[in-house]
Short mmCIF file of C-alpha atoms in Angstrom, two decimals:
data_model
loop_
_atom_site.label_atom_id
_atom_site.label_comp_id
_atom_site.label_asym_id
_atom_site.label_seq_id
_atom_site.Cartn_x
_atom_site.Cartn_y
_atom_site.Cartn_z
CA MET A 1 1.01 12.91 -0.77
CA ASN A 2 -2.44 11.47 -0.12
CA ARG A 3 -3.70 11.33 3.44
CA ALA A 4 -4.87 7.95 4.67
CA PRO A 5 -8.65 7.75 4.81
CA LYS A 6 -10.47 6.76 7.99
CA SER A 7 -11.73 3.66 6.16
CA VAL A 8 -8.27 2.11 6.63
CA TRP A 9 -9.21 1.46 10.25
CA HIS A 10 -12.69 -0.01 9.73
CA ARG A 11 -12.75 -1.69 6.30
CA PRO A 12 -10.80 -4.97 6.24
CA ALA A 13 -9.86 -4.68 2.55
CA HIS A 14 -8.49 -1.17 3.08
CA PHE A 15 -6.64 -2.23 6.23
CA LEU A 16 -4.91 -5.04 4.33
CA ALA A 17 -4.23 -2.93 1.23
CA PHE A 18 -2.65 -0.37 3.57
CA GLY A 19 -0.37 -3.12 4.91
CA PHE A 20 -2.08 -3.61 8.29
CA GLY A 21 -2.10 0.19 8.62
CA SER A 22 1.61 0.69 7.87
CA GLY A 23 0.76 2.65 4.72
CA ALA A 24 -1.15 5.21 6.76
CA VAL A 25 2.01 6.98 7.95
CA PRO A 26 2.16 10.55 6.61
CA PHE A 27 5.55 10.18 4.89
CA ALA A 28 7.34 7.38 3.00
CA PRO A 29 4.44 4.90 3.24
CA GLY A 30 6.11 2.51 0.77
CA THR A 31 9.18 2.34 2.96
CA PHE A 32 7.10 1.75 6.09
CA GLY A 33 5.03 -0.85 4.23
CA THR A 34 8.13 -2.73 3.16
CA PHE A 35 9.47 -2.55 6.72
CA ALA A 36 6.17 -3.96 8.01
CA ALA A 37 6.55 -6.92 5.62
CA ILE A 38 9.74 -8.08 7.38
CA PRO A 39 8.05 -9.86 10.34
CA CYS A 40 5.76 -11.66 7.89
CA TYR A 41 8.83 -12.75 5.90
CA TRP A 42 10.37 -14.03 9.13
CA LEU A 43 7.32 -16.26 9.65
CA LEU A 44 7.08 -17.26 5.98
CA SER A 45 10.77 -18.16 5.82
CA GLU A 46 10.04 -21.18 8.01
CA LEU A 47 7.95 -22.72 5.23
CA PRO A 48 9.37 -25.05 2.59
CA LEU A 49 10.04 -23.08 -0.61
CA GLY A 50 7.02 -24.53 -2.44
CA TRP A 51 4.64 -23.48 0.32
CA TYR A 52 6.36 -20.08 0.59
CA MET A 53 5.83 -19.46 -3.12
CA LEU A 54 2.22 -20.66 -2.93
CA VAL A 55 1.48 -18.21 -0.11
CA VAL A 56 3.14 -15.38 -2.05
CA ALA A 57 1.25 -16.30 -5.25
CA VAL A 58 -2.05 -16.22 -3.35
CA ALA A 59 -1.03 -12.89 -1.76
CA PHE A 60 -0.29 -11.53 -5.26
CA ILE A 61 -3.61 -12.68 -6.75
CA TRP A 62 -5.53 -11.50 -3.70
CA GLY A 63 -3.54 -8.26 -3.81
CA ILE A 64 -4.81 -7.50 -7.30
CA TRP A 65 -8.34 -7.49 -5.92
CA LEU A 66 -7.41 -5.70 -2.64
CA CYS A 67 -5.51 -2.91 -4.37
CA ASP A 68 -8.11 -2.49 -7.10
CA LYS A 69 -11.02 -2.36 -4.64
CA THR A 70 -9.27 0.05 -2.30
CA SER A 71 -8.12 2.24 -5.17
CA ARG A 72 -11.66 2.40 -6.61
CA ASP A 73 -13.23 3.01 -3.19
CA LEU A 74 -10.82 5.91 -2.57
CA GLY A 75 -11.12 7.25 -6.11
CA VAL A 76 -7.32 7.43 -6.39
CA HIS A 77 -5.33 5.08 -8.63
CA ASP A 78 -2.43 3.69 -6.62
CA HIS A 79 -2.93 5.80 -3.49
CA SER A 80 0.49 6.17 -1.85
CA GLY A 81 -0.79 4.39 1.26
CA ILE A 82 -1.65 1.20 -0.63
CA VAL A 83 1.37 -0.93 0.27
CA TRP A 84 0.19 -4.53 -0.14
CA ASP A 85 2.23 -4.49 -3.36
CA GLU A 86 5.35 -3.70 -1.29
CA PHE A 87 4.61 -6.67 0.97
CA VAL A 88 4.42 -9.05 -1.99
CA GLY A 89 7.40 -7.47 -3.74
CA TYR A 90 9.54 -7.78 -0.63
CA TRP A 91 8.49 -11.40 -0.07
CA LEU A 92 9.40 -12.23 -3.67
CA THR A 93 12.76 -10.48 -3.27
CA MET A 94 13.43 -12.72 -0.27
CA ALA A 95 12.28 -16.01 -1.88
CA ALA A 96 14.78 -18.80 -1.13
CA VAL A 97 16.92 -16.44 0.97
CA PRO A 98 17.70 -18.09 4.32
CA PHE A 99 16.41 -15.90 7.12
CA SER A 100 18.85 -13.74 9.03
CA TRP A 101 18.37 -10.19 10.23
CA GLU A 102 21.26 -9.11 8.02
CA ALA A 103 19.62 -10.64 4.93
CA ALA A 104 16.22 -9.19 5.89
CA ILE A 105 17.66 -5.68 6.10
CA TRP A 106 19.72 -6.04 2.89
CA GLY A 107 16.61 -7.32 1.11
CA PHE A 108 14.68 -4.32 2.42
CA VAL A 109 17.30 -1.90 1.07
CA VAL A 110 17.68 -3.68 -2.28
CA PHE A 111 13.93 -3.91 -2.88
CA ARG A 112 13.36 -0.26 -1.93
CA VAL A 113 16.12 0.93 -4.29
CA PHE A 114 14.57 -0.88 -7.27
CA ASP A 115 11.03 0.09 -6.27
CA VAL A 116 11.93 3.78 -5.94
CA PHE A 117 14.22 4.18 -8.99
CA LYS A 118 12.18 1.85 -11.23
CA PRO A 119 14.68 0.76 -13.90
CA TRP A 120 13.23 -0.56 -17.17
CA PRO A 121 10.69 -2.19 -17.47
CA ILE A 122 9.40 -1.25 -14.02
CA ARG A 123 8.78 2.42 -14.85
CA TRP A 124 7.12 1.44 -18.14
CA ALA A 125 4.72 -0.95 -16.34
CA ASP A 126 4.06 1.57 -13.57
CA ARG A 127 2.93 4.17 -16.12
CA ARG A 128 1.00 1.95 -18.52
CA VAL A 129 -0.67 -0.88 -16.62
CA ALA A 130 -3.85 0.10 -14.80
CA GLY A 131 -6.00 -1.28 -12.03
CA GLY A 132 -5.05 -3.63 -9.24
CA PHE A 133 -2.79 -5.61 -11.55
CA GLY A 134 -0.95 -2.41 -12.44
CA ILE A 135 -0.49 -1.54 -8.78
CA MET A 136 0.97 -4.99 -8.08
CA ILE A 137 3.07 -5.66 -11.19
CA ASP A 138 5.66 -2.88 -10.85
CA ASP A 139 6.60 -4.21 -7.41
CA VAL A 140 6.80 -7.76 -8.74
CA LEU A 141 9.16 -6.50 -11.45
CA ALA A 142 11.21 -4.65 -8.82
CA SER A 143 11.39 -7.92 -6.90
CA VAL A 144 12.94 -9.67 -9.91
CA TYR A 145 15.83 -7.21 -9.71
CA GLY A 146 15.86 -7.49 -5.93
CA TRP A 147 15.80 -11.30 -5.93
CA SER A 148 18.62 -11.41 -8.49
CA THR A 149 20.70 -8.99 -6.44
CA MET A 150 20.13 -10.93 -3.20
CA HIS A 151 21.06 -14.26 -4.77
CA LEU A 152 24.14 -12.77 -6.46
CA TRP A 153 25.15 -11.37 -3.05
CA PHE A 154 24.74 -14.81 -1.43
CA TRP A 155 26.60 -16.50 -4.27
CA LEU A 156 29.55 -14.11 -3.88
CA HIS A 157 29.69 -14.47 -0.10
#
C-alpha cells in the first residue's frame, strides 16, 4: 500500500488523478474511487448517449496525461491512490444504462469484480502496458466486461 502524498491536496493534476481525493483513503482506494464516480455518473446519465460518450472519451484521453504525470511526479508507476482510471472504467461500464440507484450499485459491483480479478486480457495489459495509457487501459478493458454484463442483465430483466 502506498500512502497518499500531500501533493494530492495542492496539485490539481494529482487531486484529479486521485479521484477528487477519494484515492487518498488508506485502504481499498480503487473501491472508494469507483464509489466516488457514482455521483458523476448520475449527472452524466442525463446527457444524450453521444454527449455521454464524448465526455468519457475526453476523460479517458485526459486521464492518460493525468495518470502519467501523477505517476511520474510520485515516482511510482500506478500508485494505488491513482483512481481516475476507475472513474472512466465505471462510466464506460454504465454507458447506455438508464440511471437508477439499483443499476448504479450493480454497475459498481460488476466493474469492481472485473477490475480486481482481471480476466484475460486485462491482467496481460495491466502487466505489459506502461505509462498513463497502461494505467487507463486495464480499467477500460474491465469496463468492456462490465458493460457487457450490465446490458445482459438488462436484457434478461
